[in-house]
mmCIF file with all atom_site columns, C-alpha atoms in Angstrom:
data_model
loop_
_atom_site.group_PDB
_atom_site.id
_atom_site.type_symbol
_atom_site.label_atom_id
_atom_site.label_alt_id
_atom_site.label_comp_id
_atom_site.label_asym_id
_atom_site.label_entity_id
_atom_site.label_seq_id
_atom_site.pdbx_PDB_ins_code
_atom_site.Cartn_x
_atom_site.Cartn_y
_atom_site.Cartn_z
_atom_site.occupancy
_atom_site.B_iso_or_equiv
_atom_site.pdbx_formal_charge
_atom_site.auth_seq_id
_atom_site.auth_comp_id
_atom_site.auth_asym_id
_atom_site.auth_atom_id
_atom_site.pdbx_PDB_model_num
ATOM 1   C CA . UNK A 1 1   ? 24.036 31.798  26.049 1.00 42.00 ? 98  UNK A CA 1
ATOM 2   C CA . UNK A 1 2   ? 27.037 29.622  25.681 1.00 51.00 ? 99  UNK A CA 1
ATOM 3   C CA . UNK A 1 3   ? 27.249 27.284  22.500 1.00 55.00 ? 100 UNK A CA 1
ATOM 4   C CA . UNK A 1 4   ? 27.561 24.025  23.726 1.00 54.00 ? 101 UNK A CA 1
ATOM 5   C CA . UNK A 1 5   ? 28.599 22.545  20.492 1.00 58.00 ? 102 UNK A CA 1
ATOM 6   C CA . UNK A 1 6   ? 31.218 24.975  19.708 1.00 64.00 ? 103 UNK A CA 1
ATOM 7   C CA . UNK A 1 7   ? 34.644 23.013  19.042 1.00 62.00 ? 104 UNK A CA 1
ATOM 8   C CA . UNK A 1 8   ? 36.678 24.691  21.663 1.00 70.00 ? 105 UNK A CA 1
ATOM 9   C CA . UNK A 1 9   ? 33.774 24.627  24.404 1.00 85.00 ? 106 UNK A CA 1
ATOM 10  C CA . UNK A 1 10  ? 33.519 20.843  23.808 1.00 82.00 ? 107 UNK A CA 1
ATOM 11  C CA . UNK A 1 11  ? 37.109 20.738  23.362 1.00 86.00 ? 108 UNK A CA 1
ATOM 12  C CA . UNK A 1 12  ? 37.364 22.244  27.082 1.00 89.00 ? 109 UNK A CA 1
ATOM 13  C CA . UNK A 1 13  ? 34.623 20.045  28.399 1.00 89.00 ? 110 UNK A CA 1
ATOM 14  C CA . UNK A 1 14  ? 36.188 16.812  27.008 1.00 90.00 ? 111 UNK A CA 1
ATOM 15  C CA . UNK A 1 15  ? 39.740 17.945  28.814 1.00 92.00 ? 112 UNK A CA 1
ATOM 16  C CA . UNK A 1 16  ? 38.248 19.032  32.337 1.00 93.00 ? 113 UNK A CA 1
ATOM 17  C CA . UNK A 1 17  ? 36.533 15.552  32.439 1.00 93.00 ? 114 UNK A CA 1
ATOM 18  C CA . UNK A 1 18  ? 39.996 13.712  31.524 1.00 94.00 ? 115 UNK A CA 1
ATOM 19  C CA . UNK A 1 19  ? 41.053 15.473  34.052 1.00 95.00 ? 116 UNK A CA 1
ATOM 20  C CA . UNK A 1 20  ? 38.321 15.023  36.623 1.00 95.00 ? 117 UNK A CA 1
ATOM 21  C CA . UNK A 1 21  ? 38.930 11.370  35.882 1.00 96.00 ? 118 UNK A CA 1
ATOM 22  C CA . UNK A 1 22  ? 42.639 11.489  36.320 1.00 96.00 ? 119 UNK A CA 1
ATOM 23  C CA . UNK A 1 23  ? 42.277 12.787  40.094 1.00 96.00 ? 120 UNK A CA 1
ATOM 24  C CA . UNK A 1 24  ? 39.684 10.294  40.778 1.00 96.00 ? 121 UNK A CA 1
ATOM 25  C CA . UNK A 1 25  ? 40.476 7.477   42.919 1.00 97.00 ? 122 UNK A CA 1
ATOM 26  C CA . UNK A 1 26  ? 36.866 5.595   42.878 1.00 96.00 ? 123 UNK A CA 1
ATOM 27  C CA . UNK A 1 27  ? 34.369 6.184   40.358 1.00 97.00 ? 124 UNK A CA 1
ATOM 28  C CA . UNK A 1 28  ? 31.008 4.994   39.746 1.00 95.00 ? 125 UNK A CA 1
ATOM 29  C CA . UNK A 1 29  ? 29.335 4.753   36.251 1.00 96.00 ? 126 UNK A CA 1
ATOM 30  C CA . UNK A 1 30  ? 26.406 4.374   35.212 1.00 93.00 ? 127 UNK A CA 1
ATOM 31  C CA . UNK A 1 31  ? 23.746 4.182   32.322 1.00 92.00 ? 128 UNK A CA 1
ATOM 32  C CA . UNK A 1 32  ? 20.739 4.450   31.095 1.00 89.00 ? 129 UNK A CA 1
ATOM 33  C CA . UNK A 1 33  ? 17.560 1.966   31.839 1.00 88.00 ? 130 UNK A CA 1
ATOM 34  C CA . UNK A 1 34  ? 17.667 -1.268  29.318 1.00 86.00 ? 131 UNK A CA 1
ATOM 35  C CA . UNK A 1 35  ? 21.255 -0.579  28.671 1.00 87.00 ? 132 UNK A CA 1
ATOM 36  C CA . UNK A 1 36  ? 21.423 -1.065  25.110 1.00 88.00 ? 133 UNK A CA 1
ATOM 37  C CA . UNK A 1 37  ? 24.813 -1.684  22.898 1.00 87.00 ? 134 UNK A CA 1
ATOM 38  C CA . UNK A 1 38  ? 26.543 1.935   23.391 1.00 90.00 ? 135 UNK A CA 1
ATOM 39  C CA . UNK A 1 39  ? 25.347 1.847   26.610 1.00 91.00 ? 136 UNK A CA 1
ATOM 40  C CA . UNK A 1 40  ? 27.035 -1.321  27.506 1.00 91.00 ? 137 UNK A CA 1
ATOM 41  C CA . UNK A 1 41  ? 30.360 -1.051  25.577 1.00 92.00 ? 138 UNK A CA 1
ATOM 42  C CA . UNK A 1 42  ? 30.626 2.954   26.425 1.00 94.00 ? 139 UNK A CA 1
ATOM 43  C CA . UNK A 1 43  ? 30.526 1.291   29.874 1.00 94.00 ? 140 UNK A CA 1
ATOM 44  C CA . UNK A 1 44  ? 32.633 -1.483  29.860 1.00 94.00 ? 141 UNK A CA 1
ATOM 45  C CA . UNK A 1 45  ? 35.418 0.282   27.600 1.00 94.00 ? 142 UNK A CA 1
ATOM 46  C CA . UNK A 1 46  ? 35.582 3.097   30.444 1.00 96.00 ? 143 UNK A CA 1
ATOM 47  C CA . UNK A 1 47  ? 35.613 0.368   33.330 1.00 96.00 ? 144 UNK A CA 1
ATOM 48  C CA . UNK A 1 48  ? 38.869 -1.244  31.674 1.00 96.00 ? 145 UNK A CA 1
ATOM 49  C CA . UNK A 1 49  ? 40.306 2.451   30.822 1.00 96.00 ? 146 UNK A CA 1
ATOM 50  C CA . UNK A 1 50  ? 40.284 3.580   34.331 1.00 98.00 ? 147 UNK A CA 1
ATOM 51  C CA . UNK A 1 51  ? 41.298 -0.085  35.780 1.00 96.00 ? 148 UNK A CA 1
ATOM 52  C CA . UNK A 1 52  ? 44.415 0.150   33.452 1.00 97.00 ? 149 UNK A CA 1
ATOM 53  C CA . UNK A 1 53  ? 44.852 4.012   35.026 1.00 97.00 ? 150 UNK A CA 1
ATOM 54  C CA . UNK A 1 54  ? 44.588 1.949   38.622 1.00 98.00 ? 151 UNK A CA 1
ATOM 55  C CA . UNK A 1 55  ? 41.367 3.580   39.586 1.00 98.00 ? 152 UNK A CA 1
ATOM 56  C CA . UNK A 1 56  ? 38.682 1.094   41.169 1.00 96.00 ? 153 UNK A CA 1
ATOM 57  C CA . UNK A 1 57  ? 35.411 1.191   39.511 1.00 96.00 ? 154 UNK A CA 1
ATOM 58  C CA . UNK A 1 58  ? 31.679 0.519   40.705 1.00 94.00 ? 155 UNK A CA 1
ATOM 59  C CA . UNK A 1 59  ? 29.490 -0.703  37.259 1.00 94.00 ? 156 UNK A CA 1
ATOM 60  C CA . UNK A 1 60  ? 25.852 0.150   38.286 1.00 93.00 ? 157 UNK A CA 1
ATOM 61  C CA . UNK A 1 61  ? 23.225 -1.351  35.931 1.00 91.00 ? 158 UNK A CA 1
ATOM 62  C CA . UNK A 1 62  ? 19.438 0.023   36.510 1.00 87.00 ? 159 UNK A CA 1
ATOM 63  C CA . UNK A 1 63  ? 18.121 -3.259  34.995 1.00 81.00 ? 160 UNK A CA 1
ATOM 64  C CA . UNK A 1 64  ? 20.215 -6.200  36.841 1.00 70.00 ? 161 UNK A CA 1
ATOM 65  C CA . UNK A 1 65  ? 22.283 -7.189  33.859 1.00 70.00 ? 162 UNK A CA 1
ATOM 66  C CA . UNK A 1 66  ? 24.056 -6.456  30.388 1.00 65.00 ? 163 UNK A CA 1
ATOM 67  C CA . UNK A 1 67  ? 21.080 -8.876  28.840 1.00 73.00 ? 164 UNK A CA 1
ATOM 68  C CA . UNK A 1 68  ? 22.477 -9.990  25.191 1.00 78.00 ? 165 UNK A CA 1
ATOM 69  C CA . UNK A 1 69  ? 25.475 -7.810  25.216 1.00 77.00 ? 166 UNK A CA 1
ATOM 70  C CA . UNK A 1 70  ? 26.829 -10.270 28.635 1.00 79.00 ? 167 UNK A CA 1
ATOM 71  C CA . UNK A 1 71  ? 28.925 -11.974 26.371 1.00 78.00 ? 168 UNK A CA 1
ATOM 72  C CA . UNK A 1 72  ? 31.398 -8.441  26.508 1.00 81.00 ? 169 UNK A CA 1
ATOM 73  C CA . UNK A 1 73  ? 31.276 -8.311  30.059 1.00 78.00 ? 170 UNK A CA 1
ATOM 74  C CA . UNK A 1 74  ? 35.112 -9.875  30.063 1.00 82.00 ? 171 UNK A CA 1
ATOM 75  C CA . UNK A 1 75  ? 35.024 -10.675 34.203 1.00 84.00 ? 172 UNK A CA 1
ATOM 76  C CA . UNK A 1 76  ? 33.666 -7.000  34.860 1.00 88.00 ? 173 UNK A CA 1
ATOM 77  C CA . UNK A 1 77  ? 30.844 -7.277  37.601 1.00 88.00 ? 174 UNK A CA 1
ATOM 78  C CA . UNK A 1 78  ? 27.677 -4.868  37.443 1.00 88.00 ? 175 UNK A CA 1
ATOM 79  C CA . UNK A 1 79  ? 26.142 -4.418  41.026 1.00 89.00 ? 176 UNK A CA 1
ATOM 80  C CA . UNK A 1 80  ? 22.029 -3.682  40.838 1.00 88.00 ? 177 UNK A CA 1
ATOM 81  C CA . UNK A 1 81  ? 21.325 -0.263  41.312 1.00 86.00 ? 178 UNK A CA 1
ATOM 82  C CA . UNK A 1 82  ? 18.438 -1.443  44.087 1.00 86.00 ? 179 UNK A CA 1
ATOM 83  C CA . UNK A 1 83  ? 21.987 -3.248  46.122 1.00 86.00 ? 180 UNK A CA 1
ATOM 84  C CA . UNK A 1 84  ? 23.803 -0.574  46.542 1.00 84.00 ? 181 UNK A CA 1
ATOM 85  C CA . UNK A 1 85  ? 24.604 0.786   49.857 1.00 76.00 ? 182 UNK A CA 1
ATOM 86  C CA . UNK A 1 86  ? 22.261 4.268   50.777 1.00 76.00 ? 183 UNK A CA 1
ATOM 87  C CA . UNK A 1 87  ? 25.521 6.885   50.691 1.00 77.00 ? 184 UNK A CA 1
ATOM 88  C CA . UNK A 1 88  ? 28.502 5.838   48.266 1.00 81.00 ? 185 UNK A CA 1
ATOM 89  C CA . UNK A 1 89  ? 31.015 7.084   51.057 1.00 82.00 ? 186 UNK A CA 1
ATOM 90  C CA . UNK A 1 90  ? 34.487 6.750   49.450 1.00 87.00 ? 187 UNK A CA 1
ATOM 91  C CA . UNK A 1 91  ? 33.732 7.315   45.799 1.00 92.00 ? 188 UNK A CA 1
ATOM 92  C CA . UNK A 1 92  ? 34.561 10.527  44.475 1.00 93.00 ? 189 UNK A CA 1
ATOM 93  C CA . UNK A 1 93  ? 33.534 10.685  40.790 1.00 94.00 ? 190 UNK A CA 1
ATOM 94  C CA . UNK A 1 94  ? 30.050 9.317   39.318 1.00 93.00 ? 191 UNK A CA 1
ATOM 95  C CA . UNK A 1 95  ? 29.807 9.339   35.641 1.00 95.00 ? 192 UNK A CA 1
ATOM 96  C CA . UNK A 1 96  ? 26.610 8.573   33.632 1.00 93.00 ? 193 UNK A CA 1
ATOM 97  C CA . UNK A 1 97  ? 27.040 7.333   30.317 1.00 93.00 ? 194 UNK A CA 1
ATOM 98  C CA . UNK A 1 98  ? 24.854 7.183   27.008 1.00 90.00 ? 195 UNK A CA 1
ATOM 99  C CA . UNK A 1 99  ? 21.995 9.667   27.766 1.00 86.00 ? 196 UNK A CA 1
ATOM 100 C CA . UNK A 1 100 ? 20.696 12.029  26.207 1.00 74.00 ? 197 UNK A CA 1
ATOM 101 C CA . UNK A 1 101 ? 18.642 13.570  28.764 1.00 71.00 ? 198 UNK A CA 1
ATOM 102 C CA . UNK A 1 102 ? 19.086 13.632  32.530 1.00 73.00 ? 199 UNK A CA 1
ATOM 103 C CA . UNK A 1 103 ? 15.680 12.024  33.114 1.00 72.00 ? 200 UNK A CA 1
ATOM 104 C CA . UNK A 1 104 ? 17.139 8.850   30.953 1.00 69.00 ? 201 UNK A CA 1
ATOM 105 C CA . UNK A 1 105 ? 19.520 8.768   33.916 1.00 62.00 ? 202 UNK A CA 1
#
C-alpha cells in the first residue's frame, strides 16, 4: 500500500494538481456543507489565484452563502449548488476544498 503521507508522494500529488490546474480553462470549486472559515478563505484565495492565472471560475456553495465570513467575499459570486445547470458542459476541472472525507463533499 502506498504511503500517502510520504514527502515525495505528497510532493508529487501537490505538483500534478498545479499542473492539472495550469491546463484548466474552467474550473469549478467547491466545499464542504456550512462552509466554515478554511472552507471559505481556502475557497476564495483559489478563486482569485486562478482569476489572476486567467482561468474562469464557478464558486459553488452547498448552503446559499459564505454566512459571517461574506465580509471576504471581495465581489466573488457563489452560485447555489440547487441553481446550477444538470451537466457542467464546458468546465474541465472540479476541485473540492476543505474535506476530510468524500462524504463531507
Amino acid at each position: 500500500m502506498q504511503d500517502l503521507y510520504h514527502e515525495k508522494t505528497v510532493d508529487a500529488q501537490v505538483r500534478a494538481a498545479a499542473a492539472l490546474l495550469r491546463q484548466s480553462r474552467r474550473v469549478v470549486l467547491g466545499a464542504h456543507p456550512l462552509m466554515d472559515g478554511d472552507a471559505v478563505g481556502s475557497m476564495f484565495t483559489l478563486v482569485h489565484a486562478l482569476r489572476a492565472a486567467g482561468k474562469e471560475v464557478l464558486a459553488v456553495t452547498q448552503d446559499g452563502g459564505s454566512g459571517k465570513y461574506e465580509f471576504l467575499q471581495d465581489g466573488i459570486e457563489l452560485c447555489a449548488l440547487e441553481k446550477l445547470p444538470p451537466a457542467l458542459s464546458g468546465y474541465d476541472t472540479a476541485v473540492i476544498l476543505d474535506v476530510g472525507a468524500q462524504s463531507r463533499a
